[in-house]
Each structure stands twice: as structure tokens, then as C-alpha cells.
Amino acid sequence: MNLTEPIAHGEAVRGLWRAAAAGRLGHALMFTGTPGTGRFMSASWFAAGLLCDGGPLRTGSMSDAWSPCGTCPACKKLQAGEAGGNHPDLLCIDPVAEGASEIVVSRIALRSGDSKDERVPMAAFLGLKASEGGARVVLIRETERMNESAQNALLKTLEEPAPNTYLILECGQPSRLLPTIRSRVLEVRCRSLTLDETRWAASRALEGVEGIALEELERFSILGGNSPGRGLELMRRGAPALLRVLEDLRAGRLDPASAADQIWQVEGKFPGERPLQRERERVRTVLDLALAEAERSLLAGLPASSGPAAPGGPLVDPVVARPGAGARAAGLMALSQDLGRNLDPSGVLVRALALVGAG
């Protein structure tokens, strides 16, 4: 587990620690907000602070500047091993690290005959006393991946919390959770980053990453909604090559059919266990890039007093107010919904490219 303070969200997390020290914090929280802006990092940092030997639960500290020390025995255990560390009082359920498409009920509650999963389910973990005299903490990444059975099991835990336990959820799509779950957690919304914060976060995201230029990551972070995490994901999905195809299509150097052929040939890491899932994610990436351009074109056409200026400068291509940008953006959003309804990705791509070419 990385104990680095999350960009832009440190003060919000410190406020939660102060509430915990004062005994005013509920047992369940859900970190939400724009994808790629540090939701899971913030949730992990908060969990580390709850378990640190010098933290607010152990010492009652109400400091405005406190952070997990990184050197005490608890912090060293948190930083060891996989994403969730090796602390006995932390259970991390991370479908991203595990390569799982969904979180199943066996990760939440142990039911006879459900699964041969040997991992300790959340309910069993929370039923034990803290090994090191502090709290028991469960950290769940992308909670929206829970299937219906898992969500119902989570709801039971939320309704009957064990003493001295904390459930820390990270969720990118709260609408996919049961309303009864959302009503029982404190939502901690991670705001979008400013342009300067995006640049700084992009430089930090590249630490230990080879083959990606900082200027390119900054560019796609901005296109991804000032989200360095999203920018890195776009680049891994082949966004630079996909964007070049869209630019050639807009400039008339390609027709929609030729553009579609090239898009299917672009190399990238698209998530999904089956080919159809990966095809859908490829088309979703194209839609996201095309929609980002349409929205920037709309902003460029507004008077200065009507809204924020579109990102410009050396990090992104110059933007002009293209005719029909509003209709194009609406059409692309409708196609995104079609893709979400599991329509044929090839058909969605053809219609999207026709919209882009018309602009």
C-alpha cells in the first residue's frame, strides 16, 4: 500500500481522521468522484491513518497536518506485500489487482455451498477482534463491481456493524449500488483536479513507468477530464493512435470505413475476459476521445463570461468552435448509452465515425 498523500484530497481526509479521533465518524464511508483523480489512493491513505500506531484512533490526535508516519510497525506492515499490505487488521478487496470482473458474495459473506474460495470473507474478518488493539478496517475497491448477492450481504453488515470496525468503499458508479447501501454510508466526494494539480499528478504517476512521455500523459490527462489516472489508462488503450485516426477523419484524409479499419488495428490494452468485451471497451475509448473533442469545441465557442475556457496551450491541440459540435456531442452520448445496452460495438463505431466525419 502506498502511503503518499493524495493530491487535492489531503485536507478532506484529515477532516475524517479528526472526526474519528473525536468519536464522531460513522463506521462506513464511500469515496466517490471523477475517475482517475485519486479516489482509491485517498481511501487507502485514510485506511492507513486509522491503523498507524501514531494515528488518531490510537492517540486521539486532532492535528491539521498529521499524516501516516510510514515508519511505525503498523505502517511498515501496510507497505509490505500486495496492494493491501500485510497488516492483520486490514482486509483489502481489490478486483482490479485480482483481475476479477465482479465481486462475488464469497468475498463478503461465507455461505454453505456458495464457493470454495479460501480467502477470508469480509463478515468473518469483521467478526474478529483487532489483532493489534486498534480497529478492524475493510477497504473495497470499485464497489460497483459487486453482484446482487454480494450487495445484499454488504447491506446486512451495514445494518448490523460490529464495534470498532470501519468499512471504506471506493466507488466510481454509485448508481449501480442498492439505494439502501448508499443511504447507509457517508459519501466522501473527491473533486476534480485543477490544471496545475493535473500536471503535478501526471508527473508523479510516471514514477517507475517507462515508455510514456510526460507531455503526452499531461495531454491525455486533460482530455480525460483533468484525470491523470484516466490519462494513463487512455494511453495504455492506444489513445494516441486512435486520436490520430479521428483527426485524419475530421480533416477529410480518411473516410469512416477506412477509419474503422484502422481503429480495429490499433494496439492497446483493453480490459475484458472475452473478445466482445474488449471490442466494446475499444469502441468506448473512441467515443470518449471523440466526445472530449466535441465538448472542448463547444467550450471554445462560448463567450468568456459563459463558462470555463477549454484547455489550450502546448499540452493539447488548438481548439476551434466547429459547427454542429452540440449535436455531435449529443449523438456521441446517445451512442455511449447504446454501447452500455450491449448493442453491437461495430455498429456503434460506424455511427460514431459518421458523426465525427460530418464535423
CSV table of C-alpha atoms in Angstrom, one decimal:
chain,number,residue,atom,x,y,z
A,1,MET,CA,0.0,0.0,0.0
A,2,ASN,CA,1.3,3.4,-1.0
A,3,LEU,CA,1.2,5.9,1.9
A,4,THR,CA,1.8,9.0,-0.3
A,5,GLU,CA,-0.7,11.9,0.4
A,6,PRO,CA,-3.2,12.1,-2.4
A,7,ILE,CA,-3.1,15.3,-4.5
A,8,ALA,CA,-6.0,17.7,-3.7
A,9,HIS,CA,-7.8,15.4,-1.2
A,10,GLY,CA,-5.4,15.5,1.8
A,11,GLU,CA,-7.4,18.1,3.8
A,12,ALA,CA,-10.7,16.3,3.3
A,13,VAL,CA,-9.1,13.0,4.6
A,14,ARG,CA,-7.6,14.8,7.6
A,15,GLY,CA,-11.1,16.1,8.5
A,16,LEU,CA,-12.3,12.5,8.6
A,17,TRP,CA,-9.4,11.5,10.9
A,18,ARG,CA,-10.3,14.3,13.2
A,19,ALA,CA,-13.9,13.1,13.3
A,20,ALA,CA,-12.6,9.6,14.1
A,21,ALA,CA,-10.5,10.9,16.9
A,22,ALA,CA,-13.5,12.7,18.4
A,23,GLY,CA,-15.7,9.6,18.0
A,24,ARG,CA,-18.0,11.3,15.5
A,25,LEU,CA,-17.3,9.3,12.4
A,26,GLY,CA,-19.7,6.6,11.2
A,27,HIS,CA,-18.4,3.1,10.5
A,28,ALA,CA,-19.0,3.2,6.7
A,29,LEU,CA,-17.7,5.7,4.2
A,30,MET,CA,-17.7,5.7,0.4
A,31,PHE,CA,-15.2,7.6,-1.7
A,32,THR,CA,-16.7,8.8,-5.0
A,33,GLY,CA,-15.9,11.3,-7.7
A,34,THR,CA,-14.4,11.7,-11.1
A,35,PRO,CA,-12.5,8.6,-12.3
A,36,GLY,CA,-8.7,8.7,-12.1
A,37,THR,CA,-8.4,11.7,-9.6
A,38,GLY,CA,-7.3,9.7,-6.6
A,39,ARG,CA,-10.4,8.0,-5.1
A,40,PHE,CA,-8.7,4.8,-4.2
A,41,MET,CA,-5.5,6.5,-3.2
A,42,SER,CA,-7.5,8.7,-0.8
A,43,ALA,CA,-9.4,5.8,0.6
A,44,SER,CA,-6.2,3.8,1.1
A,45,TRP,CA,-4.5,6.8,2.8
A,46,PHE,CA,-7.5,7.2,5.1
A,47,ALA,CA,-7.3,3.5,6.0
A,48,ALA,CA,-3.6,3.7,6.7
A,49,GLY,CA,-4.2,6.7,9.0
A,50,LEU,CA,-6.7,4.7,11.0
A,51,LEU,CA,-4.2,1.9,11.6
A,52,CYS,CA,-1.0,3.9,12.1
A,53,ASP,CA,0.4,3.5,15.6
A,54,GLY,CA,0.6,7.3,15.9
A,55,GLY,CA,-2.8,7.8,14.3
A,56,PRO,CA,-6.0,9.5,15.6
A,57,LEU,CA,-7.6,6.3,16.8
A,58,ARG,CA,-4.6,5.4,18.9
A,59,THR,CA,-3.6,8.8,20.2
A,60,GLY,CA,-6.8,11.0,19.8
A,61,SER,CA,-4.7,13.4,17.7
A,62,MET,CA,-6.7,16.3,16.1
A,63,SER,CA,-3.7,17.7,14.2
A,64,ASP,CA,-4.4,19.6,11.0
A,65,ALA,CA,-1.2,18.4,9.4
A,66,TRP,CA,-0.8,14.8,10.6
A,67,SER,CA,-0.1,12.0,8.1
A,68,PRO,CA,0.6,8.3,8.5
A,69,CYS,CA,4.2,8.1,9.6
A,70,GLY,CA,5.4,5.3,7.3
A,71,THR,CA,7.9,4.1,9.9
A,72,CYS,CA,6.0,2.5,12.8
A,73,PRO,CA,5.4,-1.3,12.8
A,74,ALA,CA,1.8,-0.8,11.6
A,75,CYS,CA,2.8,1.4,8.6
A,76,LYS,CA,5.6,-1.0,7.7
A,77,LYS,CA,3.1,-3.8,7.5
A,78,LEU,CA,0.8,-1.7,5.4
A,79,GLN,CA,3.6,-1.0,2.9
A,80,ALA,CA,4.6,-4.7,2.7
A,81,GLY,CA,3.3,-7.2,0.3
A,82,GLU,CA,0.5,-6.6,-2.3
A,83,ALA,CA,-1.8,-3.7,-2.7
A,84,GLY,CA,-3.5,-4.1,0.6
A,85,GLY,CA,-0.3,-4.7,2.6
A,86,ASN,CA,0.2,-7.3,5.3
A,87,HIS,CA,-1.5,-5.7,8.3
A,88,PRO,CA,-3.6,-8.3,10.1
A,89,ASP,CA,-6.3,-5.7,10.8
A,90,LEU,CA,-6.8,-4.6,7.2
A,91,LEU,CA,-8.8,-6.6,4.6
A,92,CYS,CA,-8.4,-5.2,1.1
A,93,ILE,CA,-10.8,-6.5,-1.6
A,94,ASP,CA,-9.4,-5.3,-4.9
A,95,PRO,CA,-10.9,-6.7,-8.0
A,96,VAL,CA,-8.6,-4.6,-10.2
A,97,ALA,CA,-5.4,-6.2,-8.7
A,98,GLU,CA,-7.1,-9.6,-8.7
A,99,GLY,CA,-8.2,-9.4,-12.3
A,100,ALA,CA,-11.8,-10.1,-11.4
A,101,SER,CA,-14.8,-8.8,-13.4
A,102,GLU,CA,-17.0,-8.8,-10.4
A,103,ILE,CA,-17.0,-9.0,-6.6
A,104,VAL,CA,-18.9,-12.2,-5.6
A,105,VAL,CA,-20.8,-13.0,-2.4
A,106,SER,CA,-18.0,-15.3,-1.1
A,107,ARG,CA,-15.8,-12.2,-0.6
A,108,ILE,CA,-18.4,-10.7,1.6
A,109,ALA,CA,-20.2,-13.5,3.4
A,110,LEU,CA,-19.5,-17.2,3.8
A,111,ARG,CA,-22.5,-19.3,2.9
A,112,SER,CA,-22.6,-23.0,2.8
A,113,GLY,CA,-22.0,-24.4,-0.8
A,114,ASP,CA,-21.5,-20.9,-2.3
A,115,SER,CA,-17.9,-21.2,-3.2
A,116,LYS,CA,-14.6,-23.0,-2.5
A,117,ASP,CA,-12.9,-19.6,-2.2
A,118,GLU,CA,-10.3,-19.9,0.5
A,119,ARG,CA,-10.0,-16.2,1.1
A,120,VAL,CA,-11.4,-14.8,4.4
A,121,PRO,CA,-14.8,-13.2,3.7
A,122,MET,CA,-15.5,-9.7,5.0
A,123,ALA,CA,-18.1,-10.8,7.5
A,124,ALA,CA,-15.7,-13.3,9.1
A,125,PHE,CA,-12.9,-10.8,9.2
A,126,LEU,CA,-15.1,-8.1,10.9
A,127,GLY,CA,-16.3,-10.7,13.4
A,128,LEU,CA,-12.8,-11.0,14.9
A,129,LYS,CA,-11.2,-8.6,17.4
A,130,ALA,CA,-8.4,-6.3,16.3
A,131,SER,CA,-5.1,-8.2,16.4
A,132,GLU,CA,-3.1,-5.1,17.4
A,133,GLY,CA,-5.5,-3.3,19.7
A,134,GLY,CA,-6.8,-0.8,17.2
A,135,ALA,CA,-9.7,-1.1,14.7
A,136,ARG,CA,-10.6,-3.6,12.0
A,137,VAL,CA,-10.7,-2.0,8.6
A,138,VAL,CA,-12.1,-3.3,5.3
A,139,LEU,CA,-11.1,-1.4,2.1
A,140,ILE,CA,-13.1,-2.3,-1.1
A,141,ARG,CA,-12.1,-1.0,-4.5
A,142,GLU,CA,-14.7,-0.4,-7.2
A,143,THR,CA,-17.6,-1.4,-5.0
A,144,GLU,CA,-19.9,-1.1,-8.0
A,145,ARG,CA,-18.5,-4.5,-9.2
A,146,MET,CA,-20.4,-6.3,-6.5
A,147,ASN,CA,-23.0,-8.6,-7.9
A,148,GLU,CA,-26.5,-8.5,-6.4
A,149,SER,CA,-25.9,-11.3,-3.9
A,150,ALA,CA,-22.7,-9.5,-2.7
A,151,GLN,CA,-24.5,-6.2,-2.3
A,152,ASN,CA,-27.2,-7.8,-0.2
A,153,ALA,CA,-24.6,-9.4,2.0
A,154,LEU,CA,-22.8,-6.0,2.3
A,155,LEU,CA,-26.1,-4.4,3.3
A,156,LYS,CA,-26.6,-6.8,6.2
A,157,THR,CA,-23.1,-5.8,7.5
A,158,LEU,CA,-24.0,-2.1,7.2
A,159,GLU,CA,-27.2,-2.7,9.1
A,160,GLU,CA,-25.5,-4.6,11.9
A,161,PRO,CA,-22.0,-3.2,12.2
A,162,ALA,CA,-19.5,-4.8,14.6
A,163,PRO,CA,-18.0,-2.5,17.2
A,164,ASN,CA,-14.7,-0.8,16.4
A,165,THR,CA,-14.8,-1.6,12.7
A,166,TYR,CA,-14.7,0.6,9.6
A,167,LEU,CA,-15.9,-0.1,6.0
A,168,ILE,CA,-14.1,2.1,3.4
A,169,LEU,CA,-15.7,1.8,0.0
A,170,GLU,CA,-14.3,3.3,-3.2
A,171,CYS,CA,-16.9,3.6,-6.0
A,172,GLY,CA,-16.9,5.1,-9.5
A,173,GLN,CA,-20.6,4.4,-10.2
A,174,PRO,CA,-22.7,4.7,-7.1
A,175,SER,CA,-25.9,4.4,-9.2
A,176,ARG,CA,-25.0,0.7,-9.6
A,177,LEU,CA,-25.3,0.1,-5.9
A,178,LEU,CA,-28.6,-0.6,-4.0
A,179,PRO,CA,-30.2,2.6,-2.7
A,180,THR,CA,-30.2,1.1,0.7
A,181,ILE,CA,-26.4,0.8,0.6
A,182,ARG,CA,-26.0,4.4,-0.5
A,183,SER,CA,-28.2,5.6,2.3
A,184,ARG,CA,-26.1,3.9,4.9
A,185,VAL,CA,-22.7,5.3,4.0
A,186,LEU,CA,-21.1,8.7,4.3
A,187,GLU,CA,-20.2,9.8,0.8
A,188,VAL,CA,-16.7,11.5,0.5
A,189,ARG,CA,-16.6,13.1,-2.9
A,190,CYS,CA,-13.2,13.6,-4.4
A,191,ARG,CA,-13.3,16.7,-6.5
A,192,SER,CA,-11.8,17.1,-10.0
A,193,LEU,CA,-8.2,18.3,-10.1
A,194,THR,CA,-7.2,21.8,-11.3
A,195,LEU,CA,-5.0,22.1,-14.4
A,196,ASP,CA,-1.9,22.7,-12.2
A,197,GLU,CA,-2.8,19.7,-10.0
A,198,THR,CA,-3.2,17.6,-13.1
A,199,ARG,CA,0.2,18.4,-14.4
A,200,TRP,CA,1.8,17.6,-11.0
A,201,ALA,CA,-0.2,14.4,-10.6
A,202,ALA,CA,0.8,13.3,-14.1
A,203,SER,CA,4.5,13.7,-13.3
A,204,ARG,CA,4.1,11.7,-10.1
A,205,ALA,CA,2.0,9.0,-12.0
A,206,LEU,CA,5.0,8.4,-14.3
A,207,GLU,CA,7.4,7.4,-11.4
A,208,GLY,CA,8.6,3.9,-12.3
A,209,VAL,CA,6.7,3.9,-15.6
A,210,GLU,CA,8.8,3.6,-18.8
A,211,GLY,CA,7.9,4.4,-22.4
A,212,ILE,CA,5.4,7.2,-21.7
A,213,ALA,CA,6.4,10.9,-22.3
A,214,LEU,CA,5.3,13.3,-19.6
A,215,GLU,CA,3.9,15.8,-22.1
A,216,GLU,CA,1.8,13.1,-23.7
A,217,LEU,CA,0.4,12.0,-20.3
A,218,GLU,CA,-0.5,15.6,-19.4
A,219,ARG,CA,-2.3,15.9,-22.7
A,220,PHE,CA,-4.4,12.8,-22.3
A,221,SER,CA,-5.0,13.6,-18.6
A,222,ILE,CA,-6.6,16.8,-19.7
A,223,LEU,CA,-8.6,15.1,-22.4
A,224,GLY,CA,-9.7,12.6,-19.7
A,225,GLY,CA,-11.2,15.4,-17.6
A,226,ASN,CA,-8.1,16.5,-15.7
A,227,SER,CA,-7.6,12.9,-14.5
A,228,PRO,CA,-4.1,11.6,-14.5
A,229,GLY,CA,-5.3,8.1,-13.8
A,230,ARG,CA,-7.7,8.2,-16.7
A,231,GLY,CA,-5.0,9.7,-18.9
A,232,LEU,CA,-2.7,6.8,-18.2
A,233,GLU,CA,-5.4,4.4,-18.9
A,234,LEU,CA,-6.2,6.1,-22.2
A,235,MET,CA,-2.6,5.9,-23.3
A,236,ARG,CA,-2.4,2.2,-22.4
A,237,ARG,CA,-5.5,1.7,-24.6
A,238,GLY,CA,-3.7,3.2,-27.6
A,239,ALA,CA,-5.3,6.6,-27.4
A,240,PRO,CA,-2.5,8.5,-29.2
A,241,ALA,CA,-3.0,6.3,-32.3
A,242,LEU,CA,-6.8,6.3,-32.0
A,243,LEU,CA,-6.8,10.1,-31.8
A,244,ARG,CA,-4.7,10.4,-34.9
A,245,VAL,CA,-7.3,8.4,-36.8
A,246,LEU,CA,-10.1,10.7,-35.6
A,247,GLU,CA,-8.0,13.7,-36.6
A,248,ASP,CA,-7.5,12.3,-40.1
A,249,LEU,CA,-11.2,11.6,-40.3
A,250,ARG,CA,-12.2,15.1,-39.3
A,251,ALA,CA,-9.6,16.6,-41.8
A,252,GLY,CA,-11.0,14.5,-44.7
A,253,ARG,CA,-7.9,12.4,-45.1
A,254,LEU,CA,-9.9,9.3,-44.2
A,255,ASP,CA,-13.5,8.2,-44.8
A,256,PRO,CA,-15.4,6.5,-42.0
A,257,ALA,CA,-14.9,3.0,-43.4
A,258,SER,CA,-11.2,3.4,-43.6
A,259,ALA,CA,-11.1,5.0,-40.2
A,260,ALA,CA,-12.9,2.0,-38.7
A,261,ASP,CA,-10.5,-0.4,-40.3
A,262,GLN,CA,-7.5,1.4,-38.8
A,263,ILE,CA,-9.2,1.7,-35.3
A,264,TRP,CA,-9.6,-2.1,-35.2
A,265,GLN,CA,-5.9,-2.5,-35.9
A,266,VAL,CA,-4.6,-0.1,-33.2
A,267,GLU,CA,-2.7,-2.0,-30.4
A,268,GLY,CA,-3.8,-1.3,-26.9
A,269,LYS,CA,-4.7,-3.0,-23.6
A,270,PHE,CA,-8.5,-3.1,-23.4
A,271,PRO,CA,-10.0,-4.8,-20.4
A,272,GLY,CA,-12.3,-7.8,-20.7
A,273,GLU,CA,-12.3,-11.5,-20.3
A,274,ARG,CA,-13.9,-12.1,-23.7
A,275,PRO,CA,-13.2,-10.7,-27.2
A,276,LEU,CA,-16.6,-9.0,-27.4
A,277,GLN,CA,-15.9,-7.2,-24.1
A,278,ARG,CA,-12.5,-5.9,-25.3
A,279,GLU,CA,-14.2,-4.8,-28.6
A,280,ARG,CA,-16.7,-2.8,-26.6
A,281,GLU,CA,-14.0,-1.2,-24.5
A,282,ARG,CA,-12.1,-0.2,-27.7
A,283,VAL,CA,-15.2,1.5,-29.1
A,284,ARG,CA,-15.9,3.1,-25.7
A,285,THR,CA,-12.4,4.6,-25.8
A,286,VAL,CA,-13.0,6.1,-29.3
A,287,LEU,CA,-16.3,7.5,-28.1
A,288,ASP,CA,-14.7,9.1,-25.0
A,289,LEU,CA,-12.0,10.7,-27.2
A,290,ALA,CA,-14.5,12.0,-29.8
A,291,LEU,CA,-16.8,13.3,-27.1
A,292,ALA,CA,-13.9,15.1,-25.3
A,293,GLU,CA,-13.1,16.9,-28.6
A,294,ALA,CA,-16.7,17.8,-29.2
A,295,GLU,CA,-17.0,19.3,-25.6
A,296,ARG,CA,-13.8,21.3,-26.0
A,297,SER,CA,-15.1,22.6,-29.3
A,298,LEU,CA,-18.3,23.7,-27.6
A,299,LEU,CA,-16.4,25.5,-24.8
A,300,ALA,CA,-14.2,27.2,-27.4
A,301,GLY,CA,-17.4,28.7,-28.9
A,302,LEU,CA,-18.7,30.2,-25.7
A,303,PRO,CA,-18.1,33.9,-24.7
A,304,ALA,CA,-15.5,34.3,-21.9
A,305,SER,CA,-18.2,35.0,-19.4
A,306,SER,CA,-20.3,32.0,-20.2
A,307,GLY,CA,-18.1,29.2,-18.8
A,308,PRO,CA,-14.6,27.9,-18.3
A,309,ALA,CA,-12.1,28.2,-21.2
A,310,ALA,CA,-11.2,25.0,-22.9
A,311,PRO,CA,-7.8,23.6,-22.1
A,312,GLY,CA,-5.2,25.0,-24.5
A,313,GLY,CA,-1.5,25.8,-24.8
A,314,PRO,CA,1.1,23.3,-25.7
A,315,LEU,CA,-0.4,20.4,-23.9
A,316,VAL,CA,-3.4,19.9,-26.2
A,317,ASP,CA,-4.2,20.6,-29.8
A,318,PRO,CA,-5.7,24.1,-30.6
A,319,VAL,CA,-9.4,24.1,-30.4
A,320,VAL,CA,-11.9,25.9,-32.6
A,321,ALA,CA,-15.6,26.2,-32.4
A,322,ARG,CA,-16.7,23.7,-35.0
A,323,PRO,CA,-20.3,24.0,-36.4
A,324,GLY,CA,-22.6,21.3,-35.1
A,325,ALA,CA,-20.5,20.5,-32.0
A,326,GLY,CA,-23.6,20.4,-29.8
A,327,ALA,CA,-25.5,17.9,-31.9
A,328,ARG,CA,-22.3,15.8,-32.3
A,329,ALA,CA,-21.8,15.7,-28.6
A,330,ALA,CA,-25.4,14.7,-28.0
A,331,GLY,CA,-25.2,12.0,-30.7
A,332,LEU,CA,-22.0,10.6,-29.2
A,333,MET,CA,-23.5,10.5,-25.7
A,334,ALA,CA,-26.5,8.6,-27.1
A,335,LEU,CA,-24.1,6.1,-28.7
A,336,SER,CA,-22.4,5.6,-25.4
A,337,GLN,CA,-25.7,4.7,-23.9
A,338,ASP,CA,-26.3,2.3,-26.8
A,339,LEU,CA,-23.0,0.7,-26.1
A,340,GLY,CA,-24.0,0.3,-22.4
A,341,ARG,CA,-27.1,-1.5,-23.5
A,342,ASN,CA,-24.8,-4.1,-25.2
A,343,LEU,CA,-25.6,-3.2,-28.8
A,344,ASP,CA,-23.1,-4.4,-31.4
A,345,PRO,CA,-19.9,-2.4,-30.9
A,346,SER,CA,-19.1,-2.5,-34.6
A,347,GLY,CA,-22.4,-0.8,-35.5
A,348,VAL,CA,-21.9,1.8,-32.7
A,349,LEU,CA,-18.4,2.6,-34.1
A,350,VAL,CA,-19.7,3.1,-37.6
A,351,ARG,CA,-22.3,5.5,-36.4
A,352,ALA,CA,-19.8,7.4,-34.2
A,353,LEU,CA,-17.3,7.8,-37.1
A,354,ALA,CA,-20.0,9.1,-39.3
A,355,LEU,CA,-20.8,11.8,-36.7
A,356,VAL,CA,-17.1,12.7,-36.4
A,357,GLY,CA,-16.6,12.8,-40.1
A,358,ALA,CA,-19.6,15.1,-40.6
A,359,GLY,CA,-17.9,17.6,-38.2
